[in-house]
């Protein structure tokens, strides 16, 4: 992965859009080569005031966005993509007043579609709040052969 993409562009892609900035998304680096985003807990992002946990829509948005970052990491650069399919399975309630992290892995690239697995968690990726399986359409032709692994 090119150094300028990792240090300059990927953090901007993580937090630079209007909605990601408003939600407080922050690039948390690469972990085992996979991008990670952190969302600091804020009261205005809570879905149920009695529980103090993040809204489910925030979790879905976070998982979709980390999926895009996983695709760009696998491509080692930016190109336009669009979410084609996103499935989110909620495993448990998030813990109250805790930051939420998301990490994603692009496990297969074709010339037109990227396939991603992602998960949201507080401390331990092995104890997810939610997990996602998604597909993204690539809007430019790639030179890799069909079925090339990420």
CSV table of C-alpha atoms in Angstrom, one decimal:
chain,number,residue,atom,x,y,z
A,1,UNK,CA,0.0,0.0,0.0
A,2,UNK,CA,1.4,3.4,-0.9
A,3,UNK,CA,2.4,5.6,2.0
A,4,UNK,CA,0.5,8.7,0.8
A,5,UNK,CA,-2.7,6.8,0.3
A,6,UNK,CA,-2.4,5.3,3.8
A,7,UNK,CA,-1.4,8.6,5.6
A,8,UNK,CA,-3.3,11.2,3.6
A,9,UNK,CA,-6.2,9.9,1.5
A,10,UNK,CA,-7.6,6.9,3.6
A,11,UNK,CA,-8.1,9.1,6.8
A,12,UNK,CA,-9.9,11.7,4.6
A,13,UNK,CA,-12.1,9.0,3.1
A,14,UNK,CA,-12.9,7.8,6.7
A,15,UNK,CA,-14.0,11.1,8.1
A,16,UNK,CA,-14.0,13.7,5.4
A,17,UNK,CA,-17.6,13.4,4.0
A,18,UNK,CA,-20.3,15.7,5.5
A,19,UNK,CA,-22.2,12.8,7.1
A,20,UNK,CA,-19.1,11.0,8.5
A,21,UNK,CA,-17.8,14.2,10.0
A,22,UNK,CA,-21.1,14.9,11.6
A,23,UNK,CA,-21.2,11.4,13.0
A,24,UNK,CA,-17.7,11.8,14.4
A,25,UNK,CA,-16.1,8.9,12.4
A,26,UNK,CA,-12.3,8.9,12.8
A,27,UNK,CA,-9.8,6.7,11.1
A,28,UNK,CA,-8.2,4.4,13.6
A,29,UNK,CA,-5.4,3.0,11.3
A,30,UNK,CA,-4.9,-0.4,9.7
A,31,UNK,CA,-5.0,-3.4,12.0
A,32,UNK,CA,-3.6,-6.5,10.4
A,33,UNK,CA,-3.9,-4.7,7.1
A,34,UNK,CA,-7.6,-3.9,7.6
A,35,UNK,CA,-9.0,-0.4,8.0
A,36,UNK,CA,-10.6,0.5,11.3
A,37,UNK,CA,-12.9,3.5,12.2
A,38,UNK,CA,-13.8,4.7,15.7
A,39,UNK,CA,-17.0,6.5,16.6
A,40,UNK,CA,-16.7,8.3,20.0
A,41,UNK,CA,-19.8,7.9,22.1
A,42,UNK,CA,-22.0,11.0,22.1
A,43,UNK,CA,-25.4,11.5,23.6
A,44,UNK,CA,-26.8,12.8,20.3
A,45,UNK,CA,-26.0,9.5,18.6
A,46,UNK,CA,-27.9,7.4,21.2
A,47,UNK,CA,-30.9,5.5,20.0
A,48,UNK,CA,-32.6,4.9,23.4
A,49,UNK,CA,-32.0,7.5,26.1
A,50,UNK,CA,-32.8,4.9,28.8
A,51,UNK,CA,-30.0,2.5,27.7
A,52,UNK,CA,-27.4,5.0,26.5
A,53,UNK,CA,-26.3,2.9,23.5
A,54,UNK,CA,-25.8,4.0,19.9
A,55,UNK,CA,-28.7,4.0,17.5
A,56,UNK,CA,-28.9,1.0,15.2
A,57,UNK,CA,-28.8,3.2,12.1
A,58,UNK,CA,-25.4,4.5,13.2
A,59,UNK,CA,-24.1,1.0,13.4
A,60,UNK,CA,-25.4,0.2,9.9
A,61,UNK,CA,-23.9,3.4,8.5
A,62,UNK,CA,-20.6,2.6,10.2
A,63,UNK,CA,-20.5,-0.9,8.8
A,64,UNK,CA,-21.3,0.3,5.3
A,65,UNK,CA,-18.6,3.0,5.5
A,66,UNK,CA,-15.9,0.6,6.8
A,67,UNK,CA,-16.8,-1.7,3.9
A,68,UNK,CA,-16.0,1.1,1.4
A,69,UNK,CA,-12.7,1.7,3.2
A,70,UNK,CA,-11.9,-2.0,3.0
A,71,UNK,CA,-12.5,-1.9,-0.8
A,72,UNK,CA,-10.3,1.2,-1.2
A,73,UNK,CA,-7.6,-0.5,0.9
A,74,UNK,CA,-7.7,-3.6,-1.2
A,75,UNK,CA,-7.5,-1.5,-4.4
A,76,UNK,CA,-4.7,0.6,-2.8
A,77,UNK,CA,-6.4,3.8,-4.1
A,78,UNK,CA,-9.7,5.6,-4.5
A,79,UNK,CA,-12.2,5.0,-7.2
A,80,UNK,CA,-15.9,5.5,-7.2
A,81,UNK,CA,-17.9,2.7,-5.7
A,82,UNK,CA,-21.5,2.1,-4.6
A,83,UNK,CA,-23.1,-0.2,-2.1
A,84,UNK,CA,-24.8,-3.0,-4.1
A,85,UNK,CA,-25.9,-5.2,-1.2
A,86,UNK,CA,-25.5,-4.9,2.6
A,87,UNK,CA,-26.7,-7.3,5.2
A,88,UNK,CA,-26.2,-6.5,8.9
A,89,UNK,CA,-26.7,-9.1,11.7
A,90,UNK,CA,-27.0,-7.6,15.2
A,91,UNK,CA,-25.3,-10.0,17.7
A,92,UNK,CA,-26.0,-8.1,20.9
A,93,UNK,CA,-26.7,-4.6,22.3
A,94,UNK,CA,-23.8,-2.2,22.3
A,95,UNK,CA,-22.5,-1.3,25.8
A,96,UNK,CA,-23.7,2.1,27.1
A,97,UNK,CA,-21.4,5.1,26.9
A,98,UNK,CA,-18.7,3.3,25.0
A,99,UNK,CA,-16.9,4.2,21.8
A,100,UNK,CA,-17.7,1.9,18.9
A,101,UNK,CA,-15.1,0.6,16.4
A,102,UNK,CA,-15.6,-1.1,13.0
A,103,UNK,CA,-13.1,-3.1,11.0
A,104,UNK,CA,-13.6,-4.5,7.5
A,105,UNK,CA,-11.9,-6.9,5.1
A,106,UNK,CA,-12.3,-7.0,1.4
A,107,UNK,CA,-12.0,-10.7,0.8
A,108,UNK,CA,-12.6,-10.9,-3.0
A,109,UNK,CA,-12.3,-8.5,-5.9
A,110,UNK,CA,-13.6,-9.0,-9.4
A,111,UNK,CA,-13.3,-6.4,-12.2
A,112,UNK,CA,-16.8,-5.1,-11.2
A,113,UNK,CA,-17.7,-6.1,-7.7
A,114,UNK,CA,-15.9,-6.2,-4.3
A,115,UNK,CA,-17.0,-8.4,-1.5
A,116,UNK,CA,-16.5,-7.4,2.1
A,117,UNK,CA,-17.0,-8.7,5.7
A,118,UNK,CA,-17.1,-6.2,8.5
A,119,UNK,CA,-17.8,-6.1,12.2
A,120,UNK,CA,-18.6,-3.5,14.9
A,121,UNK,CA,-17.3,-3.9,18.4
A,122,UNK,CA,-16.2,-1.9,21.5
A,123,UNK,CA,-12.9,-3.6,22.6
A,124,UNK,CA,-12.6,-7.0,21.1
A,125,UNK,CA,-13.3,-7.8,17.4
A,126,UNK,CA,-14.1,-11.4,18.6
A,127,UNK,CA,-17.1,-10.0,20.6
A,128,UNK,CA,-19.0,-8.0,17.9
A,129,UNK,CA,-22.1,-5.9,18.4
A,130,UNK,CA,-22.9,-6.5,14.7
A,131,UNK,CA,-21.4,-8.1,11.6
A,132,UNK,CA,-22.0,-7.3,8.0
A,133,UNK,CA,-21.6,-9.0,4.6
A,134,UNK,CA,-21.6,-6.6,1.7
A,135,UNK,CA,-20.9,-6.1,-2.0
A,136,UNK,CA,-19.8,-2.9,-3.7
A,137,UNK,CA,-19.9,-2.1,-7.4
A,138,UNK,CA,-16.7,-0.8,-8.8
A,139,UNK,CA,-17.3,2.0,-11.3
A,140,UNK,CA,-14.1,1.7,-13.2
A,141,UNK,CA,-12.6,-1.2,-15.1
A,142,UNK,CA,-9.8,-2.9,-13.2
A,143,UNK,CA,-6.9,-4.7,-14.8
A,144,UNK,CA,-6.9,-7.7,-12.4
A,145,UNK,CA,-8.3,-10.9,-13.8
A,146,UNK,CA,-11.8,-12.1,-12.9
A,147,UNK,CA,-11.8,-13.8,-9.5
A,148,UNK,CA,-8.5,-12.4,-8.4
A,149,UNK,CA,-8.2,-12.5,-4.6
A,150,UNK,CA,-7.8,-9.3,-2.6
